[in-house]
Tab-separated table of C-alpha atoms in Angstrom:
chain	number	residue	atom	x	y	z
A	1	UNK	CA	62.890	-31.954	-91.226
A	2	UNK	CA	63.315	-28.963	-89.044
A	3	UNK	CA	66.792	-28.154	-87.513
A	4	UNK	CA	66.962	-26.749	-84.018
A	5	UNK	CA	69.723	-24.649	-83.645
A	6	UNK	CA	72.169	-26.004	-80.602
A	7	UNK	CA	73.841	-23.514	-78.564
A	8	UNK	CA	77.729	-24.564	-77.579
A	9	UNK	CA	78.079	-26.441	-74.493
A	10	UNK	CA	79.209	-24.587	-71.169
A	11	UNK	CA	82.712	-25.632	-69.965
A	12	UNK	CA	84.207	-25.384	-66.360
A	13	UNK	CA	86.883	-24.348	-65.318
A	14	UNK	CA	87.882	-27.807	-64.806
A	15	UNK	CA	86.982	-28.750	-68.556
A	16	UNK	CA	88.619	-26.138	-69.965
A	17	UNK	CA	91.510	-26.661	-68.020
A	18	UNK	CA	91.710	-30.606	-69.023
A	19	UNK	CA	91.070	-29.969	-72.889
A	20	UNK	CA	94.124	-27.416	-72.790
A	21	UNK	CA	95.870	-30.232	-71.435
A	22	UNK	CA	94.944	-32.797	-73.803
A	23	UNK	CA	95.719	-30.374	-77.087
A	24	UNK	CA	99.198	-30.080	-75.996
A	25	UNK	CA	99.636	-33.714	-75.725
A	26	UNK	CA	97.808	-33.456	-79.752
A	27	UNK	CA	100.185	-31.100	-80.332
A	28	UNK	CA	103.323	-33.219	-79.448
A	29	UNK	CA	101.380	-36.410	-81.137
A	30	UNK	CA	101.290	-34.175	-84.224
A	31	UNK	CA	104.589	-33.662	-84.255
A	32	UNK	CA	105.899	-36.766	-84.134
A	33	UNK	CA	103.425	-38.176	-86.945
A	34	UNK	CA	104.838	-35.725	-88.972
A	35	UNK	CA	108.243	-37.627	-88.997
A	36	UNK	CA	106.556	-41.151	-88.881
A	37	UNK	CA	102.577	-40.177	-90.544
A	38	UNK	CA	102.430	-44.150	-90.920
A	39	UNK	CA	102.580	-45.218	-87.155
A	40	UNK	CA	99.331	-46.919	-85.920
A	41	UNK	CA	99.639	-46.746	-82.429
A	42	UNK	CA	100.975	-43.249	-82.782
A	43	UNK	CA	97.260	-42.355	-85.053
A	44	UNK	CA	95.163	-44.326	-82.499
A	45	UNK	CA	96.367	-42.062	-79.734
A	46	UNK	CA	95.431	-39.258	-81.683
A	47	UNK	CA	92.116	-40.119	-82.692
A	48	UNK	CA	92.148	-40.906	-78.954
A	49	UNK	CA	92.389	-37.710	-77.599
A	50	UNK	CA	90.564	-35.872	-80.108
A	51	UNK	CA	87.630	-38.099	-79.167
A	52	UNK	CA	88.136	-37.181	-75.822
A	53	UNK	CA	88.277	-33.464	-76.624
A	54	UNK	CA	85.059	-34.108	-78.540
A	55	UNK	CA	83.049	-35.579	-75.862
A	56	UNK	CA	84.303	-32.557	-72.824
A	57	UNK	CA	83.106	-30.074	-75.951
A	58	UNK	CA	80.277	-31.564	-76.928
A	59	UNK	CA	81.148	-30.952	-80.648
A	60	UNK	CA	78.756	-32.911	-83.119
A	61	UNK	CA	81.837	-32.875	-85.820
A	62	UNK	CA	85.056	-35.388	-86.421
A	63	UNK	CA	86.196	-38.027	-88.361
A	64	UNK	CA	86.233	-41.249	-87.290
């Protein structure tokens, strides 16, 4: 099977702008899951936004 190379998707200003956004709100999630790692609703926003983050990008790569 052949792989064709994929070049990084574009972002607007807009995009960029919006995922900047949405990694400080990762960043503050972060934070707090670092005093309570075991909260559920606290992970599902997380895996929220980095899905989010994913789909703006375009990135082929997380864990679900």
């Amino acid at each position: 099977m052949v792989r064709i190379k994929q070049d990084k998707k574009l972002l607007t200003a807009a995009q960029k702008k919006e995922i900047l956004q949405l990694e400080k709100e990762l960043d503050i999630l972060y934070d707090q899951l670092a005093f309570d790692p075991g909260n559920e609703k606290l992970n599902r926003e997380v895996r929220t936004l980095e899905l989010k983050i994913v789909r703006i990008t375009g990135e082929k790569t997380i864990d679900y």
